[in-house]
Short mmCIF file of C-alpha atoms in Angstrom, two decimals:
data_model
loop_
_atom_site.label_atom_id
_atom_site.label_comp_id
_atom_site.label_asym_id
_atom_site.label_seq_id
_atom_site.Cartn_x
_atom_site.Cartn_y
_atom_site.Cartn_z
CA MET E 1 98.37 3.82 48.95
CA SER E 2 99.13 7.54 48.93
CA LYS E 3 98.05 9.67 45.93
CA LYS E 4 100.56 10.03 43.13
CA ILE E 5 102.40 13.43 43.05
CA LYS E 6 102.82 14.51 39.53
CA PHE E 7 106.49 15.78 39.35
CA GLY E 8 108.01 18.19 36.83
CA VAL E 9 111.75 18.84 36.53
CA VAL E 10 113.51 22.00 35.58
CA GLY E 11 117.21 21.39 34.58
CA SER E 12 118.82 18.44 32.80
CA ASN E 13 122.02 17.89 34.82
CA PHE E 14 123.57 15.28 37.04
CA ILE E 15 121.76 16.61 40.14
CA SER E 16 118.36 16.16 38.33
CA ASP E 17 119.59 12.59 37.56
CA ARG E 18 120.15 11.86 41.31
CA VAL E 19 116.88 13.37 42.40
CA ILE E 20 114.86 11.50 39.68
CA THR E 21 116.55 8.27 40.87
CA ALA E 22 115.66 8.96 44.49
CA GLY E 23 112.15 9.99 43.54
CA ARG E 24 111.51 6.57 42.01
CA MET E 25 112.22 5.08 45.39
CA ASP E 26 109.05 6.74 46.69
CA PRO E 27 105.72 5.28 45.49
CA ARG E 28 104.19 8.70 45.45
CA PHE E 29 106.57 9.93 42.64
CA GLU E 30 105.28 10.19 39.19
CA LEU E 31 107.58 11.92 36.74
CA THR E 32 105.35 13.71 34.14
CA ALA E 33 107.19 16.54 32.67
CA LEU E 34 110.53 18.24 31.84
CA TYR E 35 111.40 21.89 31.07
CA SER E 36 114.59 22.53 29.15
CA ARG E 37 115.60 25.57 27.10
CA THR E 38 116.25 23.68 23.78
CA PRO E 39 114.10 20.97 22.20
CA GLU E 40 117.02 18.94 21.38
CA ARG E 41 118.19 18.71 24.97
CA ALA E 42 114.68 18.23 26.23
CA ALA E 43 114.22 15.21 23.91
CA GLU E 44 117.55 13.75 24.76
CA TYR E 45 117.01 13.94 28.56
CA ALA E 46 113.37 12.87 28.36
CA ALA E 47 114.42 9.70 26.53
CA LYS E 48 117.08 9.08 29.21
CA HIS E 49 114.53 9.05 32.00
CA ASN E 50 111.34 8.11 30.21
CA ILE E 51 109.67 11.51 30.80
CA PRO E 52 106.40 11.64 28.81
CA HIS E 53 106.05 15.44 28.27
CA THR E 54 108.67 18.13 27.45
CA PHE E 55 108.47 21.78 27.34
CA ASN E 56 110.49 24.75 26.15
CA SER E 57 108.28 27.16 28.14
CA LEU E 58 108.14 26.86 31.86
CA GLU E 59 104.96 28.81 32.04
CA GLU E 60 103.37 26.45 29.62
CA MET E 61 104.49 23.45 31.75
CA VAL E 62 102.98 24.79 34.93
CA SER E 63 99.71 26.36 33.47
CA GLY E 64 97.77 23.23 33.50
CA ASP E 65 97.27 20.07 35.69
CA LEU E 66 100.15 18.23 34.18
CA VAL E 67 102.32 18.64 37.28
CA ASP E 68 101.65 19.04 41.01
CA ALA E 69 105.24 19.94 41.97
CA VAL E 70 108.31 21.07 40.37
CA TYR E 71 112.02 20.36 41.11
CA ILE E 72 114.09 23.37 40.07
CA ALA E 73 117.82 22.59 39.19
CA SER E 74 118.51 25.57 36.93
CA PRO E 75 121.52 28.04 37.39
CA ASN E 76 121.26 29.90 40.61
CA ALA E 77 120.28 33.19 39.06
CA LEU E 78 117.08 31.57 37.83
CA HIS E 79 115.98 29.96 41.13
CA ALA E 80 113.86 32.84 42.33
CA PRO E 81 112.06 33.83 39.20
CA GLN E 82 111.29 30.19 38.23
CA SER E 83 110.23 29.24 41.69
CA ILE E 84 107.93 32.20 42.07
CA LEU E 85 106.45 31.59 38.59
CA CYS E 86 105.63 27.98 39.67
CA LEU E 87 104.27 28.98 43.08
CA ASP E 88 102.10 31.58 41.44
CA HIS E 89 100.61 28.81 39.14
CA GLY E 90 99.80 26.72 42.21
CA LYS E 91 102.74 24.36 42.09
CA HIS E 92 104.74 23.06 44.91
CA VAL E 93 108.55 23.81 44.62
CA LEU E 94 111.59 21.83 45.71
CA CYS E 95 114.34 24.28 44.84
CA GLU E 96 117.95 23.21 44.58
CA LYS E 97 120.50 24.81 46.84
CA PRO E 98 121.35 27.55 47.16
CA MET E 99 117.89 28.93 47.46
CA ALA E 100 118.37 32.15 45.46
CA SER E 101 120.95 34.72 44.36
CA ASN E 102 120.59 36.67 47.57
CA ALA E 103 118.58 36.87 50.74
CA ARG E 104 116.14 39.39 49.17
CA GLU E 105 115.19 36.90 46.47
CA ALA E 106 114.83 34.14 49.14
CA ARG E 107 112.30 36.32 51.14
CA GLU E 108 110.35 36.95 47.88
CA MET E 109 110.31 33.19 47.22
CA THR E 110 108.99 32.42 50.74
CA ALA E 111 106.41 35.08 50.37
CA ALA E 112 105.19 33.60 47.17
CA ALA E 113 104.79 30.21 48.95
CA ARG E 114 102.71 31.70 51.66
CA ARG E 115 100.39 33.78 49.52
CA ASN E 116 99.74 30.80 47.25
CA ASN E 117 99.68 28.22 50.24
CA ARG E 118 102.08 25.98 48.36
CA THR E 119 105.13 24.10 49.69
CA LEU E 120 108.62 25.62 49.10
CA MET E 121 111.63 23.80 50.38
CA GLU E 122 115.43 24.23 49.66
CA ALA E 123 116.91 21.05 48.57
CA MET E 124 119.62 20.86 51.09
CA LYS E 125 119.92 17.07 51.51
CA PRO E 126 122.40 16.50 54.55
CA THR E 127 120.12 18.05 57.12
CA LEU E 128 117.27 15.63 56.05
CA THR E 129 119.25 12.45 56.45
CA PRO E 130 119.01 9.98 59.38
CA ASN E 131 122.52 10.77 60.63
CA PHE E 132 121.75 14.46 60.91
CA GLN E 133 118.80 13.59 63.03
CA LYS E 134 121.27 11.68 65.24
CA VAL E 135 123.37 14.88 65.52
CA ARG E 136 120.29 16.64 66.82
CA GLU E 137 119.45 13.79 69.22
CA ASN E 138 123.10 13.78 70.62
CA LEU E 139 123.73 17.50 70.62
CA HIS E 140 122.95 17.99 74.24
CA ARG E 141 125.73 15.58 75.17
CA VAL E 142 128.48 18.00 74.18
CA GLY E 143 127.29 20.48 76.85
CA THR E 144 127.87 24.00 76.22
CA PRO E 145 128.83 24.22 72.63
CA ARG E 146 132.12 26.09 71.85
CA ARG E 147 133.00 25.42 68.25
CA TRP E 148 131.53 24.37 64.97
CA PHE E 149 133.99 23.38 62.29
CA ALA E 150 133.08 22.10 58.84
CA SER E 151 134.89 21.87 55.42
CA PHE E 152 133.94 20.90 51.95
CA GLY E 153 136.07 21.22 48.92
CA LYS E 154 136.25 19.58 45.46
CA TYR E 155 138.64 20.40 42.61
CA SER E 156 136.26 21.33 39.89
CA SER E 157 137.09 20.21 36.26
CA ARG E 158 135.55 23.56 35.25
CA TYR E 159 138.44 25.27 37.06
CA ASP E 160 140.71 23.88 34.39
CA LEU E 161 138.44 25.47 31.74
CA LEU E 162 138.65 28.78 33.57
CA LYS E 163 142.42 28.62 33.70
CA GLY E 164 142.35 27.99 30.02
CA GLY E 165 140.56 31.20 29.29
CA ASP E 166 136.93 29.90 29.19
CA LEU E 167 134.01 31.17 31.41
CA PRO E 168 132.20 28.11 32.56
CA ASN E 169 128.79 28.54 34.31
CA THR E 170 130.11 27.42 37.65
CA PHE E 171 132.45 30.47 37.84
CA ASN E 172 130.13 32.90 36.07
CA PRO E 173 128.88 35.78 38.28
CA ALA E 174 126.05 36.49 35.80
CA LEU E 175 124.52 33.09 36.92
CA ALA E 176 125.12 33.93 40.63
CA ASN E 177 127.78 31.22 40.91
CA GLY E 178 131.11 30.79 42.70
CA ALA E 179 132.41 28.45 45.46
CA ALA E 180 130.48 29.83 48.38
CA MET E 181 127.18 29.57 46.53
CA ASP E 182 127.98 26.12 44.99
CA ILE E 183 129.84 24.27 47.75
CA GLY E 184 130.27 26.50 50.80
CA VAL E 185 126.68 26.45 51.68
CA TYR E 186 127.05 22.70 52.60
CA ALA E 187 129.24 23.68 55.54
CA ILE E 188 127.16 26.76 56.43
CA TYR E 189 123.63 25.35 56.32
CA PRO E 190 123.95 22.56 58.93
CA MET E 191 125.63 25.19 61.21
CA VAL E 192 122.64 27.46 60.93
CA ALA E 193 120.20 24.66 61.26
CA LEU E 194 121.68 23.68 64.61
CA PHE E 195 122.81 27.00 66.10
CA GLY E 196 120.94 29.81 64.19
CA ALA E 197 122.62 32.90 62.58
CA PRO E 198 125.87 34.09 63.89
CA GLU E 199 126.30 37.75 65.14
CA LYS E 200 129.71 38.35 63.42
CA ILE E 201 131.23 37.03 60.12
CA GLN E 202 134.75 37.47 58.93
CA SER E 203 135.74 35.89 55.53
CA THR E 204 138.87 35.54 53.42
CA VAL E 205 138.54 34.37 49.87
CA VAL E 206 140.72 33.59 46.77
CA MET E 207 139.13 35.61 43.97
CA LEU E 208 139.16 34.34 40.46
CA PRO E 209 139.52 36.40 37.17
CA SER E 210 135.82 35.90 36.45
CA GLY E 211 134.85 37.93 39.58
CA VAL E 212 133.75 35.08 41.85
CA ASP E 213 135.51 33.17 44.73
CA GLY E 214 137.19 29.97 44.14
CA HIS E 215 138.35 29.14 47.69
CA GLY E 216 137.39 30.61 51.14
CA ALA E 217 137.58 30.47 54.96
CA VAL E 218 134.96 32.07 57.04
CA ASN E 219 134.98 32.71 60.79
CA TYR E 220 131.81 33.28 62.80
CA THR E 221 131.11 34.58 66.22
CA TYR E 222 127.91 33.45 68.15
CA PRO E 223 126.26 34.86 71.25
CA GLY E 224 127.31 32.94 74.44
CA GLY E 225 130.97 32.26 73.46
CA MET E 226 130.68 29.88 70.50
CA ILE E 227 132.84 30.37 67.44
CA ALA E 228 132.71 28.63 64.10
CA THR E 229 134.84 28.18 61.03
CA THR E 230 133.79 26.89 57.59
CA LEU E 231 136.23 26.15 54.71
CA TYR E 232 135.21 25.61 51.18
CA SER E 233 136.87 25.37 47.79
CA LYS E 234 136.44 24.53 44.12
CA MET E 235 140.32 24.76 43.76
CA VAL E 236 141.37 21.87 46.06
CA ASP E 237 140.05 18.61 47.29
CA MET E 238 139.29 18.60 51.12
CA ALA E 239 139.14 15.44 53.24
CA LEU E 240 138.74 16.97 56.69
CA PRO E 241 136.07 15.72 59.11
CA TRP E 242 133.66 18.10 60.71
CA GLU E 243 133.18 18.67 64.44
CA ILE E 244 130.90 20.08 67.16
CA GLU E 245 133.15 20.80 70.19
CA GLY E 246 131.53 21.38 73.58
CA GLU E 247 132.57 21.59 77.23
CA ASP E 248 131.42 18.07 77.93
CA GLY E 249 132.16 16.24 74.68
CA THR E 250 132.67 16.31 70.78
CA ILE E 251 130.60 14.96 67.94
CA ARG E 252 132.38 14.40 64.65
CA GLY E 253 131.47 13.26 61.18
CA ASP E 254 133.05 12.37 57.97
CA ALA E 255 131.74 14.27 54.93
CA ILE E 256 129.42 17.19 55.79
CA ASN E 257 127.61 16.94 52.45
CA SER E 258 126.84 13.18 53.04
CA ILE E 259 127.23 12.10 56.64
CA MET E 260 127.77 8.33 56.74
CA ARG E 261 130.01 8.06 59.84
CA LEU E 262 129.13 9.77 63.07
CA GLU E 263 130.89 9.57 66.52
CA PHE E 264 130.79 11.01 69.99
CA ARG E 265 133.62 11.34 72.51
CA GLN E 266 133.01 12.26 76.14
CA ARG E 267 135.32 14.69 77.84
CA GLY E 268 137.49 12.78 80.34
CA GLU E 269 139.31 13.73 83.55
CA GLY E 270 143.08 14.00 82.82
CA ALA E 271 142.75 13.67 79.04
CA GLU E 272 144.74 16.70 78.54
CA TYR E 273 147.68 14.99 79.92
CA ALA E 274 147.11 11.56 78.41
CA GLY E 275 146.46 12.91 75.03
CA SER E 276 143.33 12.88 72.92
CA ASN E 277 143.81 9.32 71.89
CA ALA E 278 143.22 8.15 75.47
CA LEU E 279 139.50 8.96 74.94
CA GLN E 280 137.36 6.42 73.16
CA TRP E 281 135.03 7.49 70.23
CA SER E 282 131.56 5.78 70.22
CA ASP E 283 129.57 5.16 67.10
CA ILE E 284 126.33 7.09 67.12
CA ALA E 285 125.45 6.80 63.39
CA ASN E 286 122.16 5.46 62.36
CA PRO E 287 122.69 1.89 60.97
CA VAL E 288 119.86 2.15 58.49
CA HIS E 289 120.41 4.03 55.20
CA SER E 290 118.34 4.03 52.06
CA GLY E 291 121.52 4.03 49.92
CA ASN E 292 120.55 7.43 48.42
CA ASP E 293 120.74 10.60 50.46
CA TYR E 294 118.50 12.27 48.09
CA SER E 295 115.68 9.93 48.82
CA TYR E 296 115.10 11.58 52.25
CA GLU E 297 114.93 14.96 50.59
CA VAL E 298 112.28 13.90 48.19
CA SER E 299 110.21 11.92 50.63
CA HIS E 300 110.34 14.78 53.18
CA PHE E 301 109.17 17.11 50.51
CA PHE E 302 106.33 14.84 49.49
CA ASP E 303 105.21 14.54 53.19
CA LEU E 304 104.96 18.40 53.33
CA VAL E 305 102.94 18.45 50.14
CA GLU E 306 100.53 15.80 51.49
CA ALA E 307 100.17 17.58 54.79
CA GLY E 308 99.48 20.96 53.15
CA ARG E 309 102.49 22.56 54.78
CA VAL E 310 104.10 25.67 53.35
CA GLU E 311 107.52 25.00 54.82
CA SER E 312 109.64 22.21 56.35
CA ASP E 313 110.27 22.19 60.07
CA ILE E 314 113.85 21.07 59.31
CA ASN E 315 114.92 22.94 56.15
CA THR E 316 112.92 26.01 57.29
CA HIS E 317 112.45 29.21 55.33
CA THR E 318 114.14 31.13 58.25
CA CYS E 319 117.27 28.82 57.86
CA SER E 320 117.38 29.29 54.13
CA ILE E 321 117.15 33.01 54.34
CA ALA E 322 119.76 33.18 57.07
CA VAL E 323 122.20 31.09 54.97
CA MET E 324 121.64 33.52 52.06
CA GLU E 325 122.34 36.48 54.41
CA ILE E 326 125.57 34.85 55.41
CA VAL E 327 126.66 34.32 51.76
CA ASP E 328 125.49 37.90 51.01
CA GLU E 329 127.91 39.03 53.76
CA ILE E 330 130.78 36.91 52.44
CA ARG E 331 130.27 38.37 49.01
CA ARG E 332 130.07 41.91 50.36
CA GLN E 333 133.41 41.53 52.13
CA SER E 334 134.94 40.17 48.95
CA GLY E 335 133.34 42.44 46.48
CA ILE E 336 131.47 39.76 44.57
CA VAL E 337 128.34 41.26 42.83
CA TYR E 338 125.48 39.42 41.09
CA PRO E 339 122.81 40.95 38.76
CA ALA E 340 120.18 40.36 41.27
CA ASP E 341 121.95 42.63 43.83
CA GLY E 342 120.89 45.63 41.69
CA ILE E 343 124.11 47.50 42.35
#
């Protein structure tokens, strides 16, 4: 049996709930500690998940041998300082998406992982699932890729609070939030994982009174003639599929944040006259699924820790930094500024 990995959690929210549930599917997972800003919230959350130790000081939690690795699910603005603190104390870090407030912070985080020889991985779950591996395996079948299209949008209940005059965290620029950071990265990250960074970005967003974006559309140009589009929103619900369109065929899936259905269609002679329905879609999805997307994220992270690897070969540091550079450019074009930008 593999050695237990003592796991600490930073953040007591619904994402932490899902990661803890997924962690308990892996026999290496041992949940030992929780950091929360207030003793009351720490006690409440620890009781909910049977966490034996709680802390109101992150440095205290990571100073000893109580944890080997830390999952960070705090507000975006805290990802970099908290991750670097943990890495500098010799702890491995699974950091919730987006990696940081901006690309500069992401580079500082990866540098900290390397100088401490500790694992740092961004918790972007879709790219670690069996169906995304199927996308990689079938990508050659589309031939020369010509378009990536992906959308992800959910109407946020916090948007109602914003319209009522409040300033919820999810729309607060002081916390490095907004729709591109919170939800747009789901459409951007897989694109970069498959095709690398684009050479040109053109974005259009709907700005909210708080100073962040609520809704956006971004077009990208790639070397070699591929173009891409990502749509994202916290102001509307989106139900569009995503596609990779190539000269020889097309891959499409259902939800880009959780790929459950996956299909391929070969280009056919005369299809432009018979109509697109004349061509048959074939199911290329992996029939085996754990029932929890987050389980693949946690298990892959533990594999890296056990192997002594600083970064994932899937959710690479290069990919995480490139995604932050894209979001930085979207924000630059829109005039969205975070405290970490130092402007």
